[in-house]
PDB file of C-alpha atoms and ligand atoms in Angstrom:
ATOM      1  CA  MET L 121     -11.935  -7.904  24.765  1.00 54.00           C
ATOM      2  CA  PRO L 122     -10.607  -4.760  23.168  1.00 62.00           C
ATOM      3  CA  GLU L 123      -9.390  -4.665  19.501  1.00 86.00           C
ATOM      4  CA  ARG L 124      -6.599  -6.654  18.556  1.00 93.00           C
ATOM      5  CA  HIS L 125      -3.669  -4.646  16.723  1.00 97.00           C
ATOM      6  CA  ILE L 126      -2.005  -6.407  13.774  1.00 98.00           C
ATOM      7  CA  VAL L 127       0.413  -4.660  12.460  1.00 98.00           C
ATOM      8  CA  VAL L 128       1.763  -6.039   9.183  1.00 98.00           C
ATOM      9  CA  LEU L 129       5.430  -5.354   7.613  1.00 98.00           C
ATOM     10  CA  THR L 130       5.557  -6.156   3.462  1.00 98.00           C
ATOM     11  CA  GLY L 131       8.158  -6.269   1.076  1.00 98.00           C
ATOM     12  CA  ALA L 132       8.926  -6.973  -2.364  1.00 98.00           C
ATOM     13  CA  GLY L 133       8.409 -10.397  -2.136  1.00 98.00           C
ATOM     14  CA  ILE L 134       3.878  -9.937  -1.412  1.00 98.00           C
ATOM     15  CA  SER L 135       4.006  -8.355  -4.905  1.00 98.00           C
ATOM     16  CA  ALA L 136       6.184 -11.004  -6.520  1.00 98.00           C
ATOM     17  CA  GLU L 137       3.019 -13.441  -7.841  1.00 98.00           C
ATOM     18  CA  SER L 138       1.590 -10.414  -9.564  1.00 98.00           C
ATOM     19  CA  GLY L 139       4.329 -10.224 -12.322  1.00 96.00           C
ATOM     20  CA  ILE L 140       6.639  -7.513  -9.508  1.00 96.00           C
ATOM     21  CA  ARG L 141      10.025  -8.259  -9.179  1.00 94.00           C
ATOM     22  CA  THR L 142      11.127  -8.234  -6.440  1.00 94.00           C
ATOM     23  CA  PHE L 143      15.218  -6.248  -5.733  1.00 92.00           C
ATOM     24  CA  ARG L 144      17.455  -8.669  -4.413  1.00 89.00           C
ATOM     25  CA  ASP L 145      16.374 -12.509  -5.632  1.00 88.00           C
ATOM     26  CA  SER L 146      17.874 -13.793  -8.406  1.00 85.00           C
ATOM     27  CA  GLY L 147      16.455 -12.456 -11.048  1.00 88.00           C
ATOM     28  CA  GLY L 148      15.355  -9.727  -9.188  1.00 90.00           C
ATOM     29  CA  LEU L 149      15.403  -5.934 -10.311  1.00 90.00           C
ATOM     30  CA  TRP L 150      18.956  -5.085  -8.719  1.00 87.00           C
ATOM     31  CA  GLU L 151      20.943  -7.581 -11.353  1.00 86.00           C
ATOM     32  CA  ASP L 152      19.837  -5.316 -14.343  1.00 88.00           C
ATOM     33  CA  HIS L 153      19.767  -1.784 -12.997  1.00 89.00           C
ATOM     34  CA  ASP L 154      22.703   0.038 -10.950  1.00 92.00           C
ATOM     35  CA  ILE L 155      20.948   1.522  -7.839  1.00 91.00           C
ATOM     36  CA  ARG L 156      23.530   3.746  -7.139  1.00 91.00           C
ATOM     37  CA  GLU L 157      23.236   5.061 -10.855  1.00 94.00           C
ATOM     38  CA  VAL L 158      18.777   4.864 -10.479  1.00 95.00           C
ATOM     39  CA  ALA L 159      17.820   4.952  -7.002  1.00 96.00           C
ATOM     40  CA  SER L 160      20.055   7.563  -5.385  1.00 97.00           C
ATOM     41  CA  PRO L 161      20.087  11.162  -5.161  1.00 97.00           C
ATOM     42  CA  GLU L 162      24.022  10.849  -6.476  1.00 97.00           C
ATOM     43  CA  GLY L 163      22.557   9.231  -9.522  1.00 97.00           C
ATOM     44  CA  TRP L 164      19.197  11.732  -9.332  1.00 97.00           C
ATOM     45  CA  GLN L 165      21.346  14.894 -10.154  1.00 97.00           C
ATOM     46  CA  ARG L 166      24.432  12.770 -12.956  1.00 96.00           C
ATOM     47  CA  ASN L 167      20.959  11.615 -15.439  1.00 96.00           C
ATOM     48  CA  PRO L 168      17.419  12.432 -14.168  1.00 97.00           C
ATOM     49  CA  GLU L 169      15.984  11.399 -17.430  1.00 96.00           C
ATOM     50  CA  LEU L 170      17.795   7.440 -17.382  1.00 96.00           C
ATOM     51  CA  VAL L 171      15.546   7.661 -13.603  1.00 97.00           C
ATOM     52  CA  HIS L 172      12.805   8.883 -14.975  1.00 97.00           C
ATOM     53  CA  ARG L 173      12.739   5.676 -17.492  1.00 96.00           C
ATOM     54  CA  PHE L 174      13.886   3.398 -14.652  1.00 96.00           C
ATOM     55  CA  TYR L 175      10.921   4.461 -12.985  1.00 97.00           C
ATOM     56  CA  ASN L 176       8.320   5.288 -16.096  1.00 97.00           C
ATOM     57  CA  ALA L 177       8.617   1.581 -16.682  1.00 96.00           C
ATOM     58  CA  ARG L 178       7.482   0.122 -13.258  1.00 96.00           C
ATOM     59  CA  ARG L 179       4.979   3.138 -13.325  1.00 97.00           C
ATOM     60  CA  GLU L 180       3.419   2.001 -17.001  1.00 97.00           C
ATOM     61  CA  GLN L 181       4.008  -1.457 -15.473  1.00 96.00           C
ATOM     62  CA  LEU L 182       1.358  -1.334 -12.292  1.00 97.00           C
ATOM     63  CA  HIS L 183      -1.252  -0.641 -15.006  1.00 96.00           C
ATOM     64  CA  HIS L 184      -0.641  -4.591 -15.993  1.00 97.00           C
ATOM     65  CA  VAL L 185      -0.796  -6.068 -12.699  1.00 98.00           C
ATOM     66  CA  SER L 186      -3.240  -6.832  -9.790  1.00 98.00           C
ATOM     67  CA  PRO L 187      -3.800  -7.521  -6.167  1.00 98.00           C
ATOM     68  CA  ASN L 188      -3.246 -11.100  -5.372  1.00 98.00           C
ATOM     69  CA  PRO L 189      -4.393 -13.696  -2.959  1.00 98.00           C
ATOM     70  CA  ALA L 190      -2.273 -12.248  -0.389  1.00 98.00           C
ATOM     71  CA  HIS L 191      -3.432  -8.377   0.025  1.00 98.00           C
ATOM     72  CA  PHE L 192      -6.692  -9.587  -0.466  1.00 98.00           C
ATOM     73  CA  ALA L 193      -6.538 -11.498   1.961  1.00 98.00           C
ATOM     74  CA  LEU L 194      -4.885  -8.907   4.033  1.00 98.00           C
ATOM     75  CA  ALA L 195      -7.700  -6.527   3.347  1.00 98.00           C
ATOM     76  CA  GLN L 196     -10.071  -8.858   4.547  1.00 98.00           C
ATOM     77  CA  LEU L 197      -8.501  -8.927   7.996  1.00 97.00           C
ATOM     78  CA  GLU L 198      -9.759  -5.704   8.625  1.00 96.00           C
ATOM     79  CA  GLN L 199     -13.423  -7.150   8.748  1.00 95.00           C
ATOM     80  CA  ALA L 200     -12.197  -8.560  12.008  1.00 95.00           C
ATOM     81  CA  PHE L 201      -8.997  -6.404  12.991  1.00 97.00           C
ATOM     82  CA  ARG L 202      -7.418  -2.855  13.675  1.00 97.00           C
ATOM     83  CA  VAL L 203      -4.914  -3.525  11.113  1.00 98.00           C
ATOM     84  CA  THR L 204      -1.716  -1.423  10.365  1.00 98.00           C
ATOM     85  CA  ILE L 205      -0.098  -2.008   6.782  1.00 98.00           C
ATOM     86  CA  ILE L 206       3.368  -0.425   6.707  1.00 98.00           C
ATOM     87  CA  THR L 207       4.931  -2.032   3.559  1.00 98.00           C
ATOM     88  CA  GLN L 208       8.502  -1.153   1.497  1.00 98.00           C
ATOM     89  CA  ASN L 209       6.646  -1.597  -2.169  1.00 98.00           C
ATOM     90  CA  VAL L 210       5.591   1.509  -4.004  1.00 98.00           C
ATOM     91  CA  ASP L 211       3.165  -0.651  -5.896  1.00 98.00           C
ATOM     92  CA  ASP L 212      -0.244   0.062  -5.064  1.00 98.00           C
ATOM     93  CA  LEU L 213      -1.931  -3.569  -4.765  1.00 98.00           C
ATOM     94  CA  HIS L 214      -2.602  -3.117  -0.924  1.00 98.00           C
ATOM     95  CA  GLU L 215      -5.203  -0.249  -1.779  1.00 98.00           C
ATOM     96  CA  ARG L 216      -6.285  -1.885  -4.926  1.00 98.00           C
ATOM     97  CA  ALA L 217      -6.994  -5.024  -2.412  1.00 98.00           C
ATOM     98  CA  GLY L 218      -9.136  -2.515   0.044  1.00 98.00           C
ATOM     99  CA  SER L 219      -6.638  -2.122   2.712  1.00 98.00           C
ATOM    100  CA  ARG L 220      -7.250   1.069   4.248  1.00 98.00           C
ATOM    101  CA  GLN L 221      -4.187   2.099   6.719  1.00 98.00           C
ATOM    102  CA  VAL L 222      -1.450   1.354   5.018  1.00 98.00           C
ATOM    103  CA  ILE L 223       1.822   3.545   4.974  1.00 98.00           C
ATOM    104  CA  HIS L 224       4.482   3.751   2.340  1.00 98.00           C
ATOM    105  CA  LEU L 225       7.219   3.979   3.933  1.00 98.00           C
ATOM    106  CA  HIS L 226       9.590   3.612   1.014  1.00 98.00           C
ATOM    107  CA  GLY L 227       7.174   6.325  -1.196  1.00 98.00           C
ATOM    108  CA  GLU L 228       4.919   5.443  -3.878  1.00 98.00           C
ATOM    109  CA  LEU L 229       4.913   5.203  -8.181  1.00 98.00           C
ATOM    110  CA  ARG L 230       1.873   6.537  -8.593  1.00 98.00           C
ATOM    111  CA  LYS L 231       2.456  10.025  -6.668  1.00 98.00           C
ATOM    112  CA  ALA L 232       5.241  13.100  -7.780  1.00 98.00           C
ATOM    113  CA  ARG L 233       7.293  15.701  -5.984  1.00 98.00           C
ATOM    114  CA  SER L 234       8.683  18.779  -5.975  1.00 98.00           C
ATOM    115  CA  THR L 235      11.965  19.105  -6.100  1.00 98.00           C
ATOM    116  CA  GLY L 236      11.998  22.416  -4.511  1.00 97.00           C
ATOM    117  CA  ASP L 237       8.908  21.918  -2.405  1.00 97.00           C
ATOM    118  CA  PRO L 238       8.936  18.590  -0.810  1.00 95.00           C
ATOM    119  CA  ARG L 239       5.739  18.968   0.801  1.00 96.00           C
ATOM    120  CA  LEU L 240       3.700  19.240  -3.468  1.00 98.00           C
ATOM    121  CA  ILE L 241       3.322  16.201  -4.087  1.00 98.00           C
ATOM    122  CA  TYR L 242       0.902  15.288  -6.905  1.00 98.00           C
ATOM    123  CA  PRO L 243      -0.905  11.655  -7.781  1.00 98.00           C
ATOM    124  CA  TRP L 244       1.008  10.597 -11.189  1.00 98.00           C
ATOM    125  CA  ASN L 245      -0.568   7.735 -12.985  1.00 96.00           C
ATOM    126  CA  GLY L 246       1.639   8.502 -16.419  1.00 96.00           C
ATOM    127  CA  PRO L 247       5.531   8.946 -17.861  1.00 98.00           C
ATOM    128  CA  LEU L 248       7.657  11.943 -15.664  1.00 98.00           C
ATOM    129  CA  ASP L 249       9.666  13.834 -17.887  1.00 96.00           C
ATOM    130  CA  VAL L 250      12.564  15.568 -17.037  1.00 97.00           C
ATOM    131  CA  ARG L 251      10.405  18.711 -18.781  1.00 98.00           C
ATOM    132  CA  ASP L 252       7.692  18.305 -15.980  1.00 98.00           C
ATOM    133  CA  VAL L 253       7.234  21.163 -13.146  1.00 98.00           C
ATOM    134  CA  CYS L 254       5.372  21.537  -9.918  1.00 98.00           C
ATOM    135  CA  GLU L 255       3.358  24.816  -9.556  1.00 98.00           C
ATOM    136  CA  LYS L 256       6.471  26.479  -8.468  1.00 98.00           C
ATOM    137  CA  GLY L 257       7.620  26.239 -11.752  1.00 98.00           C
ATOM    138  CA  PHE L 258      10.657  23.433  -9.687  1.00 98.00           C
ATOM    139  CA  PRO L 259      11.234  20.106 -11.730  1.00 98.00           C
ATOM    140  CA  LEU L 260       9.106  16.845 -10.632  1.00 98.00           C
ATOM    141  CA  ARG L 261      11.370  14.005  -9.332  1.00 98.00           C
ATOM    142  CA  PRO L 262       9.601  10.101  -8.374  1.00 98.00           C
ATOM    143  CA  HIS L 263       7.676  10.254  -4.663  1.00 98.00           C
ATOM    144  CA  ILE L 264      10.059   7.670  -4.052  1.00 98.00           C
ATOM    145  CA  ILE L 265      12.709   7.602  -1.235  1.00 97.00           C
ATOM    146  CA  TRP L 266      16.221   6.325  -2.325  1.00 97.00           C
ATOM    147  CA  PHE L 267      18.801   5.162  -0.947  1.00 95.00           C
ATOM    148  CA  GLY L 268      20.984   7.666   1.756  1.00 94.00           C
ATOM    149  CA  GLU L 269      17.703   9.760   1.755  1.00 96.00           C
ATOM    150  CA  SER L 270      15.797   9.950   5.282  1.00 95.00           C
ATOM    151  CA  VAL L 271      12.116   8.553   5.708  1.00 97.00           C
ATOM    152  CA  PRO L 272      10.092  10.450   7.041  1.00 96.00           C
ATOM    153  CA  LEU L 273       7.258   8.045   7.839  1.00 97.00           C
ATOM    154  CA  MET L 274       9.403   6.061   9.733  1.00 98.00           C
ATOM    155  CA  LYS L 275       8.147   8.104  12.888  1.00 98.00           C
ATOM    156  CA  GLU L 276       4.921   6.969  12.018  1.00 98.00           C
ATOM    157  CA  ALA L 277       5.469   3.712  11.663  1.00 98.00           C
ATOM    158  CA  GLU L 278       7.428   2.472  14.989  1.00 98.00           C
ATOM    159  CA  GLU L 279       4.521   3.884  16.952  1.00 98.00           C
ATOM    160  CA  HIS L 280       2.595   2.005  15.481  1.00 98.00           C
ATOM    161  CA  VAL L 281       4.884  -1.231  16.047  1.00 98.00           C
ATOM    162  CA  ARG L 282       5.349  -0.779  19.361  1.00 97.00           C
ATOM    163  CA  GLN L 283       1.853  -0.959  20.541  1.00 97.00           C
ATOM    164  CA  ALA L 284       1.440  -4.360  18.097  1.00 97.00           C
ATOM    165  CA  ASP L 285      -0.338  -7.346  19.260  1.00 97.00           C
ATOM    166  CA  VAL L 286       0.429  -9.128  16.529  1.00 97.00           C
ATOM    167  CA  LEU L 287       2.819  -8.468  13.551  1.00 97.00           C
ATOM    168  CA  LEU L 288       2.998 -10.003  10.377  1.00 98.00           C
ATOM    169  CA  VAL L 289       6.300  -9.611   8.363  1.00 98.00           C
ATOM    170  CA  ILE L 290       5.791 -10.630   4.785  1.00 98.00           C
ATOM    171  CA  GLY L 291       8.252 -11.252   0.897  1.00 98.00           C
ATOM    172  CA  THR L 292      11.147  -9.366   2.870  1.00 98.00           C
ATOM    173  CA  ALA L 293      14.798  -9.960   2.820  1.00 97.00           C
ATOM    174  CA  LEU L 294      15.161  -7.994   5.625  1.00 96.00           C
ATOM    175  CA  GLY L 295      17.955  -6.279   4.384  1.00 94.00           C
ATOM    176  CA  VAL L 296      17.206  -2.252   3.316  1.00 93.00           C
ATOM    177  CA  TYR L 297      17.581   0.042   6.977  1.00 94.00           C
ATOM    178  CA  PRO L 298      15.837   2.075   8.982  1.00 94.00           C
ATOM    179  CA  ALA L 299      13.164  -0.301   7.819  1.00 95.00           C
ATOM    180  CA  ALA L 300      14.287  -3.552   8.573  1.00 95.00           C
ATOM    181  CA  GLY L 301      15.067  -1.942  12.626  1.00 95.00           C
ATOM    182  CA  LEU L 302      11.399  -1.732  13.367  1.00 97.00           C
ATOM    183  CA  LEU L 303      11.471  -5.440  14.163  1.00 96.00           C
ATOM    184  CA  LEU L 304      13.172  -3.708  17.308  1.00 94.00           C
ATOM    185  CA  PHE L 305      10.440  -2.399  18.492  1.00 96.00           C
ATOM    186  CA  CYS L 306       8.400  -4.107  18.404  1.00 95.00           C
ATOM    187  CA  PRO L 307       6.554  -5.334  22.160  1.00 94.00           C
ATOM    188  CA  ARG L 308       7.844  -8.423  24.023  1.00 91.00           C
ATOM    189  CA  LYS L 309       4.582  -9.890  24.798  1.00 91.00           C
ATOM    190  CA  ALA L 310       3.066  -9.586  20.855  1.00 94.00           C
ATOM    191  CA  SER L 311       3.296 -12.423  18.730  1.00 95.00           C
ATOM    192  CA  VAL L 312       4.966 -12.955  15.849  1.00 96.00           C
ATOM    193  CA  PHE L 313       4.743 -14.381  12.384  1.00 97.00           C
ATOM    194  CA  TYR L 314       6.985 -14.277   8.738  1.00 97.00           C
ATOM    195  CA  VAL L 315       5.832 -15.663   5.771  1.00 98.00           C
ATOM    196  CA  ASP L 316       8.552 -15.643   3.172  1.00 98.00           C
ATOM    197  CA  PRO L 317       9.841 -18.899   1.237  1.00 98.00           C
ATOM    198  CA  HIS L 318      13.546 -17.936   2.354  1.00 98.00           C
ATOM    199  CA  PRO L 319      13.788 -16.258   5.618  1.00 97.00           C
ATOM    200  CA  ALA L 320      16.087 -13.726   6.559  1.00 96.00           C
ATOM    201  CA  GLU L 321      18.056 -13.182   9.493  1.00 94.00           C
ATOM    202  CA  TRP L 322      15.356 -12.228  11.745  1.00 92.00           C
ATOM    203  CA  PRO L 323      16.839  -9.776  14.394  1.00 86.00           C
ATOM    204  CA  GLY L 324      15.685  -8.855  17.700  1.00 77.00           C
ATOM    205  CA  PRO L 325      14.555  -9.712  21.140  1.00 80.00           C
ATOM    206  CA  THR L 326      11.296 -11.558  19.539  1.00 85.00           C
ATOM    207  CA  ARG L 327      13.858 -14.451  18.132  1.00 86.00           C
ATOM    208  CA  ASN L 328      11.847 -16.658  20.690  1.00 85.00           C
ATOM    209  CA  ARG L 329       8.752 -15.776  19.844  1.00 88.00           C
ATOM    210  CA  LEU L 330       8.503 -16.447  16.334  1.00 94.00           C
ATOM    211  CA  SER L 331       6.741 -18.114  13.506  1.00 95.00           C
ATOM    212  CA  VAL L 332       7.544 -18.573  10.627  1.00 96.00           C
ATOM    213  CA  LEU L 333       5.790 -20.253   7.509  1.00 97.00           C
ATOM    214  CA  LYS L 334       8.360 -20.844   4.753  1.00 97.00           C
ATOM    215  CA  GLU L 335       6.310 -19.981   1.424  1.00 97.00           C
ATOM    216  CA  LYS L 336       5.236 -17.896  -0.694  1.00 98.00           C
ATOM    217  CA  ALA L 337       3.006 -15.355   0.660  1.00 98.00           C
ATOM    218  CA  SER L 338      -0.467 -16.421  -1.779  1.00 98.00           C
ATOM    219  CA  THR L 339      -0.789 -19.408   0.338  1.00 98.00           C
ATOM    220  CA  GLY L 340       1.048 -18.435   3.614  1.00 98.00           C
ATOM    221  CA  VAL L 341      -0.883 -15.582   4.424  1.00 98.00           C
ATOM    222  CA  THR L 342      -4.925 -17.302   2.542  1.00 98.00           C
ATOM    223  CA  ARG L 343      -3.947 -19.149   5.251  1.00 97.00           C
ATOM    224  CA  LEU L 344      -2.828 -17.437   8.496  1.00 97.00           C
ATOM    225  CA  VAL L 345      -5.822 -15.021   7.919  1.00 97.00           C
ATOM    226  CA  ARG L 346      -8.541 -17.641   7.493  1.00 97.00           C
ATOM    227  CA  HIS L 347      -7.283 -19.701  11.188  1.00 96.00           C
ATOM    228  CA  TRP L 348      -7.076 -15.924  12.968  1.00 96.00           C
ATOM    229  CA  MET L 349     -10.730 -14.670  11.207  1.00 95.00           C
ATOM    230  CA  ALA L 350     -12.429 -18.595  12.596  1.00 95.00           C
ATOM    231  CA  THR L 351     -10.537 -18.715  15.642  1.00 94.00           C
ATOM    232  CA  GLY L 352      -9.592 -15.229  16.844  1.00 92.00           C
ATOM    233  CA  ASP L 353      -5.681 -17.775  17.792  1.00 92.00           C
ATOM    234  CA  PHE L 354      -2.776 -15.517  17.835  1.00 92.00           C
ATOM    235  CA  GLY L 355      -0.882 -18.974  19.544  1.00 89.00           C
ATOM    236  CA  ARG L 356       1.052 -21.547  17.103  1.00 80.00           C
ATOM    237  CA  PRO L 357       0.278 -20.821  13.094  1.00 80.00           C
ATOM    238  CA  PRO L 358      -2.331 -23.471  11.469  1.00 81.00           C
ATOM    239  CA  GLU L 359      -1.184 -26.677  10.344  1.00 76.00           C
ATOM    240  CA  ASP L 360      -1.259 -27.102   6.515  1.00 68.00           C
TER     241      ASP L 360
HETATM  242  N1  APR N 562       5.916 -14.887  -1.680  1.00 73.77           N
HETATM  243  C1  APR N 562       6.795 -14.058  -0.671  1.00 73.77           C
HETATM  244  N2  APR N 562       7.946 -13.938  -0.310  1.00 73.77           N
HETATM  245  C2  APR N 562       8.594 -14.320  -1.485  1.00 73.77           C
HETATM  246  C3  APR N 562       8.214 -14.817  -2.659  1.00 73.77           C
HETATM  247  C4  APR N 562       6.310 -14.627  -2.899  1.00 73.77           C
HETATM  248  N3  APR N 562       5.972 -15.281  -4.132  1.00 73.77           N
HETATM  249  N4  APR N 562       9.283 -14.721  -3.439  1.00 73.77           N
HETATM  250  C5  APR N 562      10.001 -14.084  -3.190  1.00 73.77           C
HETATM  251  N5  APR N 562       9.705 -13.276  -1.745  1.00 73.77           N
HETATM  252  C6  APR N 562      10.995 -13.311  -0.735  1.00 73.77           C
HETATM  253  C7  APR N 562      11.488 -13.566  -1.330  1.00 73.77           C
HETATM  254  O1  APR N 562      12.246 -14.671  -0.437  1.00 73.77           O
HETATM  255  C8  APR N 562      12.587 -12.561  -0.016  1.00 73.77           C
HETATM  256  O2  APR N 562      13.046 -12.519   1.178  1.00 73.77           O
HETATM  257  O3  APR N 562      11.108 -11.484  -1.086  1.00 73.77           O
HETATM  258  C9  APR N 562      12.094 -11.303  -0.635  1.00 73.77           C
HETATM  259  C10 APR N 562      12.654  -9.696  -1.329  1.00 73.77           C
HETATM  260  O4  APR N 562      13.497  -9.486  -0.760  1.00 73.77           O
HETATM  261  P1  APR N 562      13.838  -7.725  -1.790  1.00 73.77           P
HETATM  262  O5  APR N 562      14.276  -7.984  -2.890  1.00 73.77           O
HETATM  263  O6  APR N 562      15.283  -8.132  -0.961  1.00 73.77           O
HETATM  264  O7  APR N 562      13.026  -7.260  -1.017  1.00 73.77           O
HETATM  265  P2  APR N 562      12.543  -6.025   0.034  1.00 73.77           P
HETATM  266  O8  APR N 562      12.835  -6.525   1.056  1.00 73.77           O
HETATM  267  O9  APR N 562      11.214  -5.105  -0.064  1.00 73.77           O
HETATM  268  O10 APR N 562      13.573  -4.971   0.151  1.00 73.77           O
HETATM  269  C11 APR N 562      13.359  -3.542   0.540  1.00 73.77           C
HETATM  270  O11 APR N 562      14.998  -2.534  -1.012  1.00 73.77           O
HETATM  271  O12 APR N 562      16.237  -2.231  -3.150  1.00 73.77           O
HETATM  272  C12 APR N 562      15.508  -1.181  -1.313  1.00 73.77           C
HETATM  273  O13 APR N 562      13.201   0.239  -2.066  1.00 73.77           O
HETATM  274  C13 APR N 562      13.634  -1.480  -2.035  1.00 73.77           C
HETATM  275  O14 APR N 562      11.906  -1.399  -1.034  1.00 73.77           O
HETATM  276  C14 APR N 562      12.886  -2.670  -1.052  1.00 73.77           C
HETATM  277  C15 APR N 562      13.803  -2.683   0.032  1.00 73.77           C
END
């Protein structure tokens, strides 16, 4: 039998149990911060110091958090299946858990990018400062896709979703496009799973094939992965 291709779309919810705040839950990041000021090109023009402070704090937090059982379970899935992770998260917890194919739709906290030449991207672990420049002398910015900016990895992500045998969506409110629009490219034959304690409305034609596990990622994802590894059965989700 050909190898199954499992495509996983993750959002902030998968990292919540590692201690990283989500965006739109109560207590979420966007309650304390104005998106327009810290996550838009206009905000960056107005006040780059503020933008740096915001992302420096997020980057610093990465030193104090670790992957949780959901991240590890997804990495383990690669022992038996072909797995592509498409994440909206800018943390590196999938990689630290051992996942090898991770597409970061919204960028990566641990990278900095030239404002003059977007091809110049550097690993970055400490704070970024307005005086930091690329090798061509342009100021550096966080390697994050802000609201209103295009998402360069969308096409690649779309191709993976189009070829999915199984689509697993974890911990996302499905409120931000174009990322949420990826679900529309899922083939009708695919098995579709959504793990989230407060699942959002599911868009598109695969709704009638959807299994929702209304629970936290650490338990829901671990249970699904254990079941799939043991049985190779992507039909109904396992009972509790
Ligand atoms: N396990 C699984 N899901 C959880 C958990 C958990 N332990 N805790 C919360 N969630 C779910 C919430 O129920 C919600 O559906 O995670 C989701 C978080 O939603 P958002 O905060 O909107 O995060 P996300 O969907 O990833 O946001 C998308 O918005 O601001 C931008 O660029 C940012 O990538 C982000 C994008």
